[in-house]
PDB file of N, CA, C and O in Angstrom:
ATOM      1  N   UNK A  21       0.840  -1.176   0.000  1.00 79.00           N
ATOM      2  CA  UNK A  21       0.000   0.000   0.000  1.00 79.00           C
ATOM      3  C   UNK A  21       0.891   1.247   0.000  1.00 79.00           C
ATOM      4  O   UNK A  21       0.990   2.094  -0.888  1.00 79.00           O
ATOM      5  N   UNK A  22       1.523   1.183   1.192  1.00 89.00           N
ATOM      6  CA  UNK A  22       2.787   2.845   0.925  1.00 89.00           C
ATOM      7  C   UNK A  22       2.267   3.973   0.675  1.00 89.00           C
ATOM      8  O   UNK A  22       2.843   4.823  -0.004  1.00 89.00           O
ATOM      9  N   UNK A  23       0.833   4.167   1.314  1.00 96.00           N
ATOM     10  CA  UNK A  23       0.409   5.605   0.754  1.00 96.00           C
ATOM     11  C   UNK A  23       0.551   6.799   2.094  1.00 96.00           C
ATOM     12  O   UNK A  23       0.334   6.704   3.302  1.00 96.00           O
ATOM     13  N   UNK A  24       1.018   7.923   1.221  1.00 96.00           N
ATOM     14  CA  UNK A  24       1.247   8.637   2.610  1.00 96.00           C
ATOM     15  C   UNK A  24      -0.014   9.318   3.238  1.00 96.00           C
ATOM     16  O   UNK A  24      -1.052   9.687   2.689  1.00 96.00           O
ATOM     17  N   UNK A  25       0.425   9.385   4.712  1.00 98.00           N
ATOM     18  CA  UNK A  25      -0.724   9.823   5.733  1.00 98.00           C
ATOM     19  C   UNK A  25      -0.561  11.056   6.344  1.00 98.00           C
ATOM     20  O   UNK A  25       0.516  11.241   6.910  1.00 98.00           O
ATOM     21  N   UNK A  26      -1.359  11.910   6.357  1.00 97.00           N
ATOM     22  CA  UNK A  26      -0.871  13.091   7.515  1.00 97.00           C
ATOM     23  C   UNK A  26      -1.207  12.706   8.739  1.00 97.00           C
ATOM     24  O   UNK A  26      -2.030  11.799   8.863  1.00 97.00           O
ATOM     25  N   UNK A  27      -0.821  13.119   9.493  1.00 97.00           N
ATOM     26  CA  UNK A  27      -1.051  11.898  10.985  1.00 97.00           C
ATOM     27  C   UNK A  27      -0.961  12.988  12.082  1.00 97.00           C
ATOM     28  O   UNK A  27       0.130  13.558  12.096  1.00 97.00           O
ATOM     29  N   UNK A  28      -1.504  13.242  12.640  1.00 97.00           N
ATOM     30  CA  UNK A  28      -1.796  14.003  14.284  1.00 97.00           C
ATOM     31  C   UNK A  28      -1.018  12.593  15.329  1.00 97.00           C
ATOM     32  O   UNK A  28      -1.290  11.394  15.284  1.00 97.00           O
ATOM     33  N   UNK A  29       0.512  13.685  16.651  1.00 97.00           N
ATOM     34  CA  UNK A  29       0.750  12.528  17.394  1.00 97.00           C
ATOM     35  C   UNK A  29       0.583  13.123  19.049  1.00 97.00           C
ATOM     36  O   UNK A  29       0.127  14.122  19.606  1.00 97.00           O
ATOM     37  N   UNK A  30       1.099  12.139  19.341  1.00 96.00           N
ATOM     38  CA  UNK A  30       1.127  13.108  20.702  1.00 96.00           C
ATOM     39  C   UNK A  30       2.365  12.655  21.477  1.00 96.00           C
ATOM     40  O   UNK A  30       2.405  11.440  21.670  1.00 96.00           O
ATOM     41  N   UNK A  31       3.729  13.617  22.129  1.00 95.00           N
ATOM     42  CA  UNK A  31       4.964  13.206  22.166  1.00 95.00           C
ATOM     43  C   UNK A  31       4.498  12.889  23.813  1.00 95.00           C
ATOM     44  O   UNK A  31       3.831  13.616  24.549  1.00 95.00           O
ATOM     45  N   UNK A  32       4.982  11.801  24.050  1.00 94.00           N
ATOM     46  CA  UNK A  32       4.926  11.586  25.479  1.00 94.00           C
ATOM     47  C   UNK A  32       6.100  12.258  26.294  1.00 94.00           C
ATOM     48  O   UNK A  32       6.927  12.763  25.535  1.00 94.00           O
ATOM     49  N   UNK A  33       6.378  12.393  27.557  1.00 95.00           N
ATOM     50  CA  UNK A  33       6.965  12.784  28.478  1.00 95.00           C
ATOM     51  C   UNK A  33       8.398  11.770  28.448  1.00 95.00           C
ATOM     52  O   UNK A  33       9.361  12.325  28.976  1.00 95.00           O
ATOM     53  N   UNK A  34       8.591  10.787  28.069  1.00 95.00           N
ATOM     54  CA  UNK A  34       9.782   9.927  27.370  1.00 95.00           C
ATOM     55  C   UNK A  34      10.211  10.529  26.037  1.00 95.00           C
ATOM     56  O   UNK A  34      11.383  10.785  25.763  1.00 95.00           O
ATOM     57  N   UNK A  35       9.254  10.718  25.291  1.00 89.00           N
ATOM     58  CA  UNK A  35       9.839  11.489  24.448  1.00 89.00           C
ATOM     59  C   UNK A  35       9.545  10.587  23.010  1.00 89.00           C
ATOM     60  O   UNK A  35       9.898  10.955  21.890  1.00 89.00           O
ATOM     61  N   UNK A  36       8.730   9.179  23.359  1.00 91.00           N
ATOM     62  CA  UNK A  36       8.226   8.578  22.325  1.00 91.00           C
ATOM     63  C   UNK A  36       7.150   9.498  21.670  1.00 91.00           C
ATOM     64  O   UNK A  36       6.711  10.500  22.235  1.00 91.00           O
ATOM     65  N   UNK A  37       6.771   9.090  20.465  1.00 94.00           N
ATOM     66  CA  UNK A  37       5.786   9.830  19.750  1.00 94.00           C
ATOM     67  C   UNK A  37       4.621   8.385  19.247  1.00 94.00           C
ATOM     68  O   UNK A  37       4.783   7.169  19.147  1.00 94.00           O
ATOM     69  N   UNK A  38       3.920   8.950  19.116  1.00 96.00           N
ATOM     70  CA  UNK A  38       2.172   8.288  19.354  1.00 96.00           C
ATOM     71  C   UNK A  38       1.156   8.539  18.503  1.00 96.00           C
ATOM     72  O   UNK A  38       0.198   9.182  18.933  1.00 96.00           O
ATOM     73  N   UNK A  39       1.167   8.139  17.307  1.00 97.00           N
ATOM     74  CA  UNK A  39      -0.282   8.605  16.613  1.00 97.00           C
ATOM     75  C   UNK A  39      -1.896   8.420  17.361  1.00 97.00           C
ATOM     76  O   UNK A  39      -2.380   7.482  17.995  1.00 97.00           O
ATOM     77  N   UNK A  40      -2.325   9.463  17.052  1.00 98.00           N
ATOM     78  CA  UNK A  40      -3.442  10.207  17.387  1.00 98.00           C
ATOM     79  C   UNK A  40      -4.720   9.887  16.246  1.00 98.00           C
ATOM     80  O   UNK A  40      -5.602   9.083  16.549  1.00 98.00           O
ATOM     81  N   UNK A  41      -4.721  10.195  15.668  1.00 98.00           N
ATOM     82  CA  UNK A  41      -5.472  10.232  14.318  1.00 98.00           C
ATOM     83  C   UNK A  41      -4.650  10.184  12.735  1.00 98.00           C
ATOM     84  O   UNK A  41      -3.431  10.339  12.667  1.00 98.00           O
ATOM     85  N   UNK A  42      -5.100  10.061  12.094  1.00 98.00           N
ATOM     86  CA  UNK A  42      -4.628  10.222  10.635  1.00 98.00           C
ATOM     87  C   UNK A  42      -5.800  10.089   9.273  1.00 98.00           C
ATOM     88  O   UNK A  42      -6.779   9.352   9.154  1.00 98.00           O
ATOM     89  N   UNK A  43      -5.229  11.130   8.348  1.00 97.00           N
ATOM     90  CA  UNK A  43      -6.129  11.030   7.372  1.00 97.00           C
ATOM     91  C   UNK A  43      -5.856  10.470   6.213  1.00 97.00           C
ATOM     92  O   UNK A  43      -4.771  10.707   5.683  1.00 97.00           O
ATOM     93  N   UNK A  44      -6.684   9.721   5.674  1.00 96.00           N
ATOM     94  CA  UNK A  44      -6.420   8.829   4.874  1.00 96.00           C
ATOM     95  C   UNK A  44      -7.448   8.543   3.833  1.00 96.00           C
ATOM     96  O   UNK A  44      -8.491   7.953   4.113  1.00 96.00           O
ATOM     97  N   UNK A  45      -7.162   8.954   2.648  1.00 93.00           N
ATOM     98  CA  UNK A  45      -8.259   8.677   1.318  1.00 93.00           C
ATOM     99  C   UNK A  45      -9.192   9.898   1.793  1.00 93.00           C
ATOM    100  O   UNK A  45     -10.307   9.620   1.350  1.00 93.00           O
ATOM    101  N   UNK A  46      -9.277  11.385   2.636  1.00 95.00           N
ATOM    102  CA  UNK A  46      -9.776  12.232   2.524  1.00 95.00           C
ATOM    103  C   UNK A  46     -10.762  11.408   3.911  1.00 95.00           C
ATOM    104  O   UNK A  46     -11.972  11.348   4.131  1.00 95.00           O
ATOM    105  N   UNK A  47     -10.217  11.162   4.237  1.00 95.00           N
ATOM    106  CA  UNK A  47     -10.776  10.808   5.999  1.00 95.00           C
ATOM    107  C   UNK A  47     -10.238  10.304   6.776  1.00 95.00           C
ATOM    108  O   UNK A  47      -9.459   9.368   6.602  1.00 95.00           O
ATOM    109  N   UNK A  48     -10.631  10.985   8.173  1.00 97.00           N
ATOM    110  CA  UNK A  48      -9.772  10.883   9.305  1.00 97.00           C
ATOM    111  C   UNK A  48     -10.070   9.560  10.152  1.00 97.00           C
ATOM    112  O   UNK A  48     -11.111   9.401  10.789  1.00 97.00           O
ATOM    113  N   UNK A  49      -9.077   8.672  10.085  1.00 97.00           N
ATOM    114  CA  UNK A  49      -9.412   7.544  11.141  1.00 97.00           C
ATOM    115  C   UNK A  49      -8.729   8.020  12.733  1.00 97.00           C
ATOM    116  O   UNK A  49      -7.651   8.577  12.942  1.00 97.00           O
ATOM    117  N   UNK A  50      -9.503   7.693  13.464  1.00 98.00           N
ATOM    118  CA  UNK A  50      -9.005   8.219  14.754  1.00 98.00           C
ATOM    119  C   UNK A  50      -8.468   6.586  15.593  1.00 98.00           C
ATOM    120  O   UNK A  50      -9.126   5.581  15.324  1.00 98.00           O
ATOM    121  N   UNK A  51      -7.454   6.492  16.420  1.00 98.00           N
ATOM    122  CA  UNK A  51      -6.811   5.538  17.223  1.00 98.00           C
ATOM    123  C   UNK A  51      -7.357   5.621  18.166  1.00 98.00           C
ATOM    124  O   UNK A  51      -7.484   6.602  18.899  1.00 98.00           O
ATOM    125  N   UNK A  52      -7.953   4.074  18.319  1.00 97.00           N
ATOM    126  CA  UNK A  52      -8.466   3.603  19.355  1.00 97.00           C
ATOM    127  C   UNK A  52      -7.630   2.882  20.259  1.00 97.00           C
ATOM    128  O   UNK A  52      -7.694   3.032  21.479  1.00 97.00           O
ATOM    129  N   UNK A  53      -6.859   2.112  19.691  1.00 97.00           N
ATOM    130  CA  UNK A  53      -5.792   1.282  20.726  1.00 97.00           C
ATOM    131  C   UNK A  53      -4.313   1.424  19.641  1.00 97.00           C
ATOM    132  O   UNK A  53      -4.279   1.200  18.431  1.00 97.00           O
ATOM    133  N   UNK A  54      -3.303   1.815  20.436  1.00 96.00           N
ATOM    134  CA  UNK A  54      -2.257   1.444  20.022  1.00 96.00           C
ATOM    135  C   UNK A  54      -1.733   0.024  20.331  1.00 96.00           C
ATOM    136  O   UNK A  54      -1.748  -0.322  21.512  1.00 96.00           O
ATOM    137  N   UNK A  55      -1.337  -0.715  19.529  1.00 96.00           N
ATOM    138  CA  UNK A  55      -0.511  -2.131  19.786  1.00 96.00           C
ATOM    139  C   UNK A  55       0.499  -1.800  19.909  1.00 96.00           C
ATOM    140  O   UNK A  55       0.906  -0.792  20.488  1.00 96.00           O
ATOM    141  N   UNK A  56       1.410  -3.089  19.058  1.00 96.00           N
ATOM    142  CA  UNK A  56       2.438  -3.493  18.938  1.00 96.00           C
ATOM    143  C   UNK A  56       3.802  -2.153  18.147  1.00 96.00           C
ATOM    144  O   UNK A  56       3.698  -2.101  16.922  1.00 96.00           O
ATOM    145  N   UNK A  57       4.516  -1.546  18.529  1.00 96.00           N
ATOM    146  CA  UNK A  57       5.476  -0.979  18.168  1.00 96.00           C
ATOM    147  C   UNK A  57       6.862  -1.567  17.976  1.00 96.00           C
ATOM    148  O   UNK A  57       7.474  -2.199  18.836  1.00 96.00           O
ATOM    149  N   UNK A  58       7.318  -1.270  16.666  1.00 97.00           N
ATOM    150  CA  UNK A  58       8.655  -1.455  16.164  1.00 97.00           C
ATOM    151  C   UNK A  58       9.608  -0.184  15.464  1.00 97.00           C
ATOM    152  O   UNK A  58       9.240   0.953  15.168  1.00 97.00           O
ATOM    153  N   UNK A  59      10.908  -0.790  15.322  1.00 96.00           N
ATOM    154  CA  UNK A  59      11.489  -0.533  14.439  1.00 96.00           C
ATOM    155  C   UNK A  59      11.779  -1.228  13.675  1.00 96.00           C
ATOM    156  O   UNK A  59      11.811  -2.441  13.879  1.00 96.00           O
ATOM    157  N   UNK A  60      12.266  -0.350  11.876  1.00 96.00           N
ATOM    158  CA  UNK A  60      12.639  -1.397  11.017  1.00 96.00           C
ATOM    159  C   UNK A  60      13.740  -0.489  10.033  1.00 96.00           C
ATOM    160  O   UNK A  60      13.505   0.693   9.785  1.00 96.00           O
ATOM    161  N   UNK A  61      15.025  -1.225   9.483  1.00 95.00           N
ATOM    162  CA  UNK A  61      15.452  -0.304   8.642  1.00 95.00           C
ATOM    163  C   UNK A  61      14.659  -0.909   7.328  1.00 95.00           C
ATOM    164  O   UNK A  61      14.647  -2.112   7.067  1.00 95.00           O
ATOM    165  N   UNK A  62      13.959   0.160   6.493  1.00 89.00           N
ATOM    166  CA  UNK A  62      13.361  -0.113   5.076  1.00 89.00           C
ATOM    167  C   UNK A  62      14.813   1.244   3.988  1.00 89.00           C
ATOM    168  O   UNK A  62      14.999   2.458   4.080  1.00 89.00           O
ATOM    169  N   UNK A  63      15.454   0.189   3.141  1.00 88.00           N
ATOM    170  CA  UNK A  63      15.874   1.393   2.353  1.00 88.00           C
ATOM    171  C   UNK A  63      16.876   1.928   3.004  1.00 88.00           C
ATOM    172  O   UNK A  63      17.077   3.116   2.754  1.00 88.00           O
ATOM    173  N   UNK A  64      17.480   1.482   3.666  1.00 91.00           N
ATOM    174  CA  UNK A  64      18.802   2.055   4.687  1.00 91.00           C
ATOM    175  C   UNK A  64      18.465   3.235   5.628  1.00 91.00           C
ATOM    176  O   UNK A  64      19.226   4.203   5.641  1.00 91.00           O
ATOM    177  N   UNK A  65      16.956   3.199   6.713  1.00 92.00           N
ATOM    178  CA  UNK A  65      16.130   4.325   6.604  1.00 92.00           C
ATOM    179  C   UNK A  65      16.218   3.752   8.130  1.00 92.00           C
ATOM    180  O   UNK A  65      16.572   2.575   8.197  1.00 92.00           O
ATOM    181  N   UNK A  66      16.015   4.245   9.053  1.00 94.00           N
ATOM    182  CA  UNK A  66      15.670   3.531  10.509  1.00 94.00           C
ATOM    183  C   UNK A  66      13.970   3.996  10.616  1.00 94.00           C
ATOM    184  O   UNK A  66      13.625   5.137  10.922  1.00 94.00           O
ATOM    185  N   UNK A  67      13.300   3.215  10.396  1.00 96.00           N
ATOM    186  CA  UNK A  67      11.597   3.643   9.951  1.00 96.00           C
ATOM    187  C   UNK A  67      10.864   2.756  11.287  1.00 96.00           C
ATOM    188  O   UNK A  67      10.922   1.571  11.615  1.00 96.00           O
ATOM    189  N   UNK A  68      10.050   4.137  11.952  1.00 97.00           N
ATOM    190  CA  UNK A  68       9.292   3.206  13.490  1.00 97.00           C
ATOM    191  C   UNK A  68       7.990   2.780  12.939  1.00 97.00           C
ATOM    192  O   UNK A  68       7.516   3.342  11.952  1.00 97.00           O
ATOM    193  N   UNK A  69       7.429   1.858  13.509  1.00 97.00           N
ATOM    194  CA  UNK A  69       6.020   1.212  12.796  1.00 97.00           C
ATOM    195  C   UNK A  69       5.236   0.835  14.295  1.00 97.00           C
ATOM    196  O   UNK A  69       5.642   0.374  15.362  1.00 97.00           O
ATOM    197  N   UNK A  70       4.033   1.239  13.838  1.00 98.00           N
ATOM    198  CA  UNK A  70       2.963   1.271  14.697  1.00 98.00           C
ATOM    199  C   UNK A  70       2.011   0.125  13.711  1.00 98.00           C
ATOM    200  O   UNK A  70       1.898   0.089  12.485  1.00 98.00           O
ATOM    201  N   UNK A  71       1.374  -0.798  14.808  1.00 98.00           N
ATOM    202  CA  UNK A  71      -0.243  -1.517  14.673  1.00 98.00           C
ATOM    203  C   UNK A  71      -1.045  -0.551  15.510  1.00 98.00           C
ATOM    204  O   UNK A  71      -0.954  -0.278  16.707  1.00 98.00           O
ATOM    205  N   UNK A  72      -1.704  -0.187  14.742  1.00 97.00           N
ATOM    206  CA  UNK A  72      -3.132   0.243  15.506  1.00 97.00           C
ATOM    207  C   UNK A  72      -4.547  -0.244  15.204  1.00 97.00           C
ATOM    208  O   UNK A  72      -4.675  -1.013  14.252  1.00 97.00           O
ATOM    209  N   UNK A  73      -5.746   0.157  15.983  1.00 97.00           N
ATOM    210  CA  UNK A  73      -7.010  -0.195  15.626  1.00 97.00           C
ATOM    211  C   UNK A  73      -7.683   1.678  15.800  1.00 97.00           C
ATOM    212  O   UNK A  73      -7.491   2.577  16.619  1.00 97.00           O
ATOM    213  N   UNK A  74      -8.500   1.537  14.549  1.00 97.00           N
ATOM    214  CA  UNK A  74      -9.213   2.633  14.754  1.00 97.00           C
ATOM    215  C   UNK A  74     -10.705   2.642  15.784  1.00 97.00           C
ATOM    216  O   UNK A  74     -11.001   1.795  16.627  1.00 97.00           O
ATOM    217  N   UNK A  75     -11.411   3.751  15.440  1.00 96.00           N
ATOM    218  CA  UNK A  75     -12.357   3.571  16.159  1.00 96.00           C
ATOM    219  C   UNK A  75     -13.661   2.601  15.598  1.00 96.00           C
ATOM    220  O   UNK A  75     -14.528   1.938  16.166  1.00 96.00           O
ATOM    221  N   UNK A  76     -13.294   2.908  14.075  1.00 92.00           N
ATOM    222  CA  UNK A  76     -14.365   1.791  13.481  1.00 92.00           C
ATOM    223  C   UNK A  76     -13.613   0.088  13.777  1.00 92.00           C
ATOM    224  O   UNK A  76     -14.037  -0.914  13.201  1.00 92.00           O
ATOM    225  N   UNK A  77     -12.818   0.076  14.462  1.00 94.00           N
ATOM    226  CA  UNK A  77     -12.524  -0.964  14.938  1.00 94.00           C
ATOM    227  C   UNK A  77     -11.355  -2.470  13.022  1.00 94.00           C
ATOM    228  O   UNK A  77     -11.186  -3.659  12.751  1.00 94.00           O
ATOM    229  N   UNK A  78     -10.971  -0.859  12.382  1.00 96.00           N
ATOM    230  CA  UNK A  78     -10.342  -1.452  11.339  1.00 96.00           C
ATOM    231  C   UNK A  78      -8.419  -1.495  12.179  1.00 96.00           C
ATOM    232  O   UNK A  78      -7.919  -1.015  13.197  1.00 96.00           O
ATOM    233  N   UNK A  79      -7.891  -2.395  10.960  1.00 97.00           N
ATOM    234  CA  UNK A  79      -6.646  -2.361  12.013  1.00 97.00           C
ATOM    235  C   UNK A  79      -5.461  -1.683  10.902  1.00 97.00           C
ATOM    236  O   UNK A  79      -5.648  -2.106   9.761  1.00 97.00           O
ATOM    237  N   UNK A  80      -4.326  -0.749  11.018  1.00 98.00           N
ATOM    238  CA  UNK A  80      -3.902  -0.273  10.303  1.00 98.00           C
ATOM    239  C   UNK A  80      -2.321  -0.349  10.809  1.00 98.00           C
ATOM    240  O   UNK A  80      -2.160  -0.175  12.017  1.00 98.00           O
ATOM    241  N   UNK A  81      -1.470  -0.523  10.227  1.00 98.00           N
ATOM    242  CA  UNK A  81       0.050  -0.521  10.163  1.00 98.00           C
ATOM    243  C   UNK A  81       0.898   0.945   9.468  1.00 98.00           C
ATOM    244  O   UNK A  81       1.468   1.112   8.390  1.00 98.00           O
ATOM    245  N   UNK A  82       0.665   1.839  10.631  1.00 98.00           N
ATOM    246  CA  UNK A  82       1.728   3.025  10.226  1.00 98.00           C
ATOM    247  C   UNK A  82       3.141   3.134  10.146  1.00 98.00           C
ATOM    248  O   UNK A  82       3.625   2.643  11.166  1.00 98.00           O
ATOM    249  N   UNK A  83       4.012   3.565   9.375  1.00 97.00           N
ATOM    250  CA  UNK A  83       5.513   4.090   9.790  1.00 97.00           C
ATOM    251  C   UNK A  83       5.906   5.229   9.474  1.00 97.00           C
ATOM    252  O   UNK A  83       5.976   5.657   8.322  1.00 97.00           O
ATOM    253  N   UNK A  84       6.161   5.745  10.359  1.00 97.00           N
ATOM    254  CA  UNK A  84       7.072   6.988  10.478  1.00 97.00           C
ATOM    255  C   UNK A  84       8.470   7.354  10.612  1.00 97.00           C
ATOM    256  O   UNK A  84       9.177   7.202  11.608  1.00 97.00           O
ATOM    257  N   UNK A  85       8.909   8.052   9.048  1.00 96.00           N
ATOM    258  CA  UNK A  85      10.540   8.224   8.916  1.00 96.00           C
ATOM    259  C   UNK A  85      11.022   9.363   9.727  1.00 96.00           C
ATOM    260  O   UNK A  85      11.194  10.460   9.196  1.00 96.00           O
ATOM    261  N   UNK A  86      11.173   9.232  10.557  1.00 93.00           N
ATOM    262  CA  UNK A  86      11.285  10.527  11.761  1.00 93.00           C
ATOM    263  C   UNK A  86      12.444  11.605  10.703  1.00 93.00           C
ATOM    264  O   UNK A  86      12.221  12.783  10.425  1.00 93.00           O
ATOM    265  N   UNK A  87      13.352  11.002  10.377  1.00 92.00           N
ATOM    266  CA  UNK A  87      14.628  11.929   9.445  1.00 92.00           C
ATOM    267  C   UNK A  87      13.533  12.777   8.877  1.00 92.00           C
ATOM    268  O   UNK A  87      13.246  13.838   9.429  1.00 92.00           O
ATOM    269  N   UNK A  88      12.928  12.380   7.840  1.00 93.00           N
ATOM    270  CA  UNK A  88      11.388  13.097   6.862  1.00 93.00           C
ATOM    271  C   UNK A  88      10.726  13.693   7.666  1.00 93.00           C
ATOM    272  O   UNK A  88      10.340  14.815   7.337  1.00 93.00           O
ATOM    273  N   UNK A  89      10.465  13.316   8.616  1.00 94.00           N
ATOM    274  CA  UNK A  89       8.625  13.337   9.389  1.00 94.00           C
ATOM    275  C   UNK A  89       7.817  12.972   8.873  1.00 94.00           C
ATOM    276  O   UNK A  89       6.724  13.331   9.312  1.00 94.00           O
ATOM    277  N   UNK A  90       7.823  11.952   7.513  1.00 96.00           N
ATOM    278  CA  UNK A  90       7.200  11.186   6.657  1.00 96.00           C
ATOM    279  C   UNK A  90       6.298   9.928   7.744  1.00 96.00           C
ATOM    280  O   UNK A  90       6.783   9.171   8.585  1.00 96.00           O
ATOM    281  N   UNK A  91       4.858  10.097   7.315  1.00 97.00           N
ATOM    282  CA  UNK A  91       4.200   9.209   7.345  1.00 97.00           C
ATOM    283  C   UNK A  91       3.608   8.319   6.552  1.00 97.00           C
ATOM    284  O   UNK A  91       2.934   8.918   5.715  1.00 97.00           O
ATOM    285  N   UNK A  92       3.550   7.178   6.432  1.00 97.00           N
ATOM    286  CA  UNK A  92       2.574   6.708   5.571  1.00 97.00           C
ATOM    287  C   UNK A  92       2.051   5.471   5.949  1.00 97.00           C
ATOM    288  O   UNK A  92       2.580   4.840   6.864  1.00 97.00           O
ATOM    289  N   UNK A  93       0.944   4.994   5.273  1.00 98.00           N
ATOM    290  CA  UNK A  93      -0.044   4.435   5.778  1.00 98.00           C
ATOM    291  C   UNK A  93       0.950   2.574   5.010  1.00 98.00           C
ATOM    292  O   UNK A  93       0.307   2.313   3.993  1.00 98.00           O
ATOM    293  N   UNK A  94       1.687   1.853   5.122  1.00 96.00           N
ATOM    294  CA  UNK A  94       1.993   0.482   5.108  1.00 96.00           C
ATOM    295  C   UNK A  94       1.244  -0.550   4.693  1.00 96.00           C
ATOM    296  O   UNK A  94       1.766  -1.268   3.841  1.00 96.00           O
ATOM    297  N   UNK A  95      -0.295  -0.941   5.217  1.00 96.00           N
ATOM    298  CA  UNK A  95      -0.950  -2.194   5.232  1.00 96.00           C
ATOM    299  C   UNK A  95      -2.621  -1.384   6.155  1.00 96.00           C
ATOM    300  O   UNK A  95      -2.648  -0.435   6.939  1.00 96.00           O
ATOM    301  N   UNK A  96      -3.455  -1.992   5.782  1.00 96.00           N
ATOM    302  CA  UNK A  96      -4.592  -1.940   6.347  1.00 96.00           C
ATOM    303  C   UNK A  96      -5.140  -3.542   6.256  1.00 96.00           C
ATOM    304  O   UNK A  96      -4.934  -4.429   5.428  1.00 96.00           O
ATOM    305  N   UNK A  97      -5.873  -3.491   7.403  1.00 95.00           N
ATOM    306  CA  UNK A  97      -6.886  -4.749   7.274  1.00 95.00           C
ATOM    307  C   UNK A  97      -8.367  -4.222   7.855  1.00 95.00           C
ATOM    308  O   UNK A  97      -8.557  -4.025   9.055  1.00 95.00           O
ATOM    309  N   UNK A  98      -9.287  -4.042   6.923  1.00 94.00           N
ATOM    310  CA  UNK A  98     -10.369  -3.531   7.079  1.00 94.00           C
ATOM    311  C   UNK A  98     -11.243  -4.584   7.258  1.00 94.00           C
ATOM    312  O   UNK A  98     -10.959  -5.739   6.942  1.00 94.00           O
ATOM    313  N   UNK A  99     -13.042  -4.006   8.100  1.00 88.00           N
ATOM    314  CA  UNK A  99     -13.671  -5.083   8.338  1.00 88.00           C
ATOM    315  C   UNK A  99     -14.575  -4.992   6.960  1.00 88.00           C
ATOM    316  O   UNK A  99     -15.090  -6.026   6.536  1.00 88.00           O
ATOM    317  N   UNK A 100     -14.722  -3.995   6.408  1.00 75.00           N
ATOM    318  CA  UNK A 100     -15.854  -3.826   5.353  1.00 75.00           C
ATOM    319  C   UNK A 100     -14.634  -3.164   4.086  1.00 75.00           C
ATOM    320  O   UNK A 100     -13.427  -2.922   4.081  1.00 75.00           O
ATOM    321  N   UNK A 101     -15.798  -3.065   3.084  1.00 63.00           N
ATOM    322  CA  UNK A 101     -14.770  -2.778   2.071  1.00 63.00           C
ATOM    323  C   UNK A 101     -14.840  -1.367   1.738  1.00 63.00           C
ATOM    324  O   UNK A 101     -14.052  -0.983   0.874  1.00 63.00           O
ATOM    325  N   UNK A 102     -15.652  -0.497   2.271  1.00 56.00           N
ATOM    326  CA  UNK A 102     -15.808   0.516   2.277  1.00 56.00           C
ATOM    327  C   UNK A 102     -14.971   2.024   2.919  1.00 56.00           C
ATOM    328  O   UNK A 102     -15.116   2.527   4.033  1.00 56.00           O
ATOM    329  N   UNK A 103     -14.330   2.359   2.097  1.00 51.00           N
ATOM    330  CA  UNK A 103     -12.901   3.610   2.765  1.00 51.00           C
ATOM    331  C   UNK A 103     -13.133   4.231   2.165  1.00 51.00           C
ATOM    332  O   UNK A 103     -12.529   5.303   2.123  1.00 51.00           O
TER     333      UNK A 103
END
């Protein structure tokens, strides 16, 4: 998928950063649960990756190139086919 996201975060008091919301295809999915967090080098890139679930309860795989401040949207697994 690889499409980019504008993404609202929120920097915690550690100093990790946290997506909030993001818009995507001209709508905003909002984060309901953050999961699982990584890193990965993609491209000789040190790129952090988030699982999340939105509020419609779809599940979405973000990464963020902090060097860029590039977001983009990785993988979705939706319950309906409708975005």
């Amino acid at each position: 998928m690889k499409e980019p996201v504008e993404t609202l975060v929120r920097v915690m008091s550690d100093g990790n950063v946290q997506p909030t919301s993001f818009v995507w295809r001209d709508r905003t999915r909002y984060v309901a649960d953050l999961g699982r967090q990584w890193e990965e080098r993609i491209d000789g890139k040190l790129v952090h990756c988030y699982l999340i679930q939105s509020v419609d309860r779809n599940t979405y795989e973000l990464h963020w190139d902090a060097g860029e401040n590039r977001w983009t949207l990785h993988r979705a697994w939706l319950r309906d086919l409708v975005v």
